[in-house]
Amino acid sequence: MITVMKFGGTSVGSAEALKRVAKIIADKEDEKVVVVSAMSGITNFLVSVADSANPDVESVVTEFSNKHLMAASQLFEGETMAEFRAEFDSRIEGFRSALLADREDPFYKDAVVSQGERFSSLMLAFVLRDMGIKSVALTSEDVGIIALGTPGNGSADLLNTASGMTMRVKPLLSMGVVPIITGFYGVGPNKGPLTFGRGGSDYSAAVVANAIDADMLEIWTDVDGFMTADPRIVAGAKKIPEMNFGEAAELAYFGAKVLHPRTIEPVRLKHIPLKVKNSFRPEEPGTLIHHLRKSTAEMLRSVAAKTDLSIITISSAEIAYRPAMVARIIDKIAEINVIIYSISTTLSSVAFLVHNNDVKMTLRQLNGLSGGDIERIDVKNDVALICAVGDNLLDKCGVSGDVFGAVKEANANVEMISEGASDVSLNFVVPMSKVIDVVRTLHEKFIGGQ
Ligand code: ADP
Ligand code: ASP
Ligand code: MG
């Protein structure tokens, strides 16, 4: 039995947390592969460095080193500390070179922001070794996690990653070694780091599980499992004991931050069950996500919200009768790789939901449409997509009426609806200013607890 265990930023965020995680790994009897995020706060720090116009490289290196060495000084001494420092210092050289590289390189930011995982993985491997467990820190380059895509937005090449990992990781498992692999990025088309987007270590772990044909993927985080809503928005959110892949995939894609939006697909493809567990309370059973689960009586199971979106509405006479025109518009948007979260059409308009940050680029692209038959393009910024997931929603008579009734109670206008695209979720758009009220009202009325 092979288990892939992923530990997030807070789970490896301090000396104490690293020790707790090492114990969880030691207690697991299976063959195990570990994937880690950077220590909490580190990636945000690196993003601000990569975005600043003229960072002082030496003070950045000192601040970054100190953050890690402070934890290391509470964990290692003597010979272990000397060995750790030798590895650490050589990785710091790599960090310095990444900072000093050509800032015009489109992958510069990926190379800088992916540095944190190289250090958290090293620390965890040393903590395990100190406990007498054979362990080795490996980078995505070492194990061959291959990524494709544009800067900051990579996806794994599952086939090529599998062949590399089978050669480089599987032999370690049969020797009883625990590999600790960097999450968040793979080796991109330029042979340097390409990140999978913020929160991408969950996806890395799913890719690793897929590549080595694991029997189980465990995502260890700082809450008891997948919950009925974001507990930071709904204090009374409850843990969901069991979900199926479809439900978890929809919720993650539409804003449930506990899993990176694309975590489910690599494991679903190989029927690998996934557990979400709390590294601060390992005795809690967590949430099991797999193919099937028993259906339940309650109307809604969980609510998520994807914020910072915009509606772009294109008006053109009788566009509904001109499918080729709609196809050209979609082609144009696809050319620039902008994600469309929802589409709806009327006789004379097509509306798209995209991220606020993609609006400018999309409008520029649409201006290039020839033919002159677009009458008007309108943009409504700062809306949010609510995703309400439940059992066979489409079969349940009156569900949408009840849900929209609750939205009205929260004094919110529904700006766009995409009911019907999936039988597990009901999606609709509300203004950003109303998102918290809507999520809380839906939760209170249909799930229970404020
Ligand atoms: P990690 O660093 O372990 O990857 P994240 O901060 O990325 O952790 O994700 C865990 C957080 O996700 C939780 O602390 C919680 O605030 C938030 N969250 C949002 N929606 C949900 C949900 N439906 N269930 C559980 N947690 C959620
Ligand atoms: N460290 C990365 C981030 O903060 C990846 C992750 O945490 O999953 O986005
Ligand atoms: Mg995360």
PDB file of N, CA and C and ligand atoms in Angstrom, residues 6 8-9 37 198-202 221 257-260, ligand 3:
ATOM      1  N   LYS A   6       0.381  14.932   1.739  1.00  0.00           N
ATOM      2  CA  LYS A   6       0.760  16.327   1.451  1.00  0.00           C
ATOM      3  C   LYS A   6       0.527  17.192   2.675  1.00  0.00           C
ATOM      4  N   GLY A   8       0.453  21.099   4.134  1.00  0.00           N
ATOM      5  CA  GLY A   8       0.355  22.499   3.715  1.00  0.00           C
ATOM      6  C   GLY A   8       1.199  23.429   4.579  1.00  0.00           C
ATOM      7  N   GLY A   9       1.156  24.715   4.220  1.00  0.00           N
ATOM      8  CA  GLY A   9       2.019  25.724   4.836  1.00  0.00           C
ATOM      9  C   GLY A   9       1.974  25.807   6.355  1.00  0.00           C
ATOM     10  N   SER A  37       4.321  21.967   1.049  1.00  0.00           N
ATOM     11  CA  SER A  37       4.263  23.389   0.678  1.00  0.00           C
ATOM     12  C   SER A  37       5.413  24.108   1.367  1.00  0.00           C
ATOM     13  N   ARG A 198      -1.389  29.529  -7.160  1.00  0.00           N
ATOM     14  CA  ARG A 198      -1.347  29.545  -5.685  1.00  0.00           C
ATOM     15  C   ARG A 198      -2.102  28.335  -5.124  1.00  0.00           C
ATOM     16  N   GLY A 199      -1.549  27.802  -4.064  1.00  0.00           N
ATOM     17  CA  GLY A 199      -2.156  26.616  -3.457  1.00  0.00           C
ATOM     18  C   GLY A 199      -1.860  25.333  -4.226  1.00  0.00           C
ATOM     19  N   GLY A 200      -0.905  25.411  -5.154  1.00  0.00           N
ATOM     20  CA  GLY A 200      -0.677  24.315  -6.109  1.00  0.00           C
ATOM     21  C   GLY A 200      -0.080  23.035  -5.540  1.00  0.00           C
ATOM     22  N   SER A 201       0.336  23.026  -4.281  1.00  0.00           N
ATOM     23  CA  SER A 201       0.931  21.785  -3.745  1.00  0.00           C
ATOM     24  C   SER A 201      -0.087  20.646  -3.638  1.00  0.00           C
ATOM     25  N   ASP A 202      -1.368  20.982  -3.446  1.00  0.00           N
ATOM     26  CA  ASP A 202      -2.394  19.925  -3.433  1.00  0.00           C
ATOM     27  C   ASP A 202      -2.388  19.219  -4.790  1.00  0.00           C
ATOM     28  N   THR A 221      -4.043  19.394   6.374  1.00  0.00           N
ATOM     29  CA  THR A 221      -4.131  20.848   6.426  1.00  0.00           C
ATOM     30  C   THR A 221      -4.427  21.303   7.855  1.00  0.00           C
ATOM     31  N   LYS A 257     -11.188  26.848  -0.906  1.00  0.00           N
ATOM     32  CA  LYS A 257      -9.729  26.960  -0.940  1.00  0.00           C
ATOM     33  C   LYS A 257      -9.009  25.756  -0.316  1.00  0.00           C
ATOM     34  N   VAL A 258      -9.746  24.915   0.387  1.00  0.00           N
ATOM     35  CA  VAL A 258      -9.112  23.772   1.057  1.00  0.00           C
ATOM     36  C   VAL A 258      -8.419  22.845   0.054  1.00  0.00           C
ATOM     37  N   LEU A 259      -8.887  22.812  -1.188  1.00  0.00           N
ATOM     38  CA  LEU A 259      -8.194  22.055  -2.240  1.00  0.00           C
ATOM     39  C   LEU A 259      -7.935  22.966  -3.434  1.00  0.00           C
ATOM     40  N   HIS A 260      -6.737  22.861  -4.016  1.00  0.00           N
ATOM     41  CA  HIS A 260      -6.446  23.592  -5.262  1.00  0.00           C
ATOM     42  C   HIS A 260      -7.475  23.164  -6.321  1.00  0.00           C
TER      43      HIS A 260
HETATM   44 MG    MG B   3      -3.630  25.065   0.212  1.00  0.00          MG
END
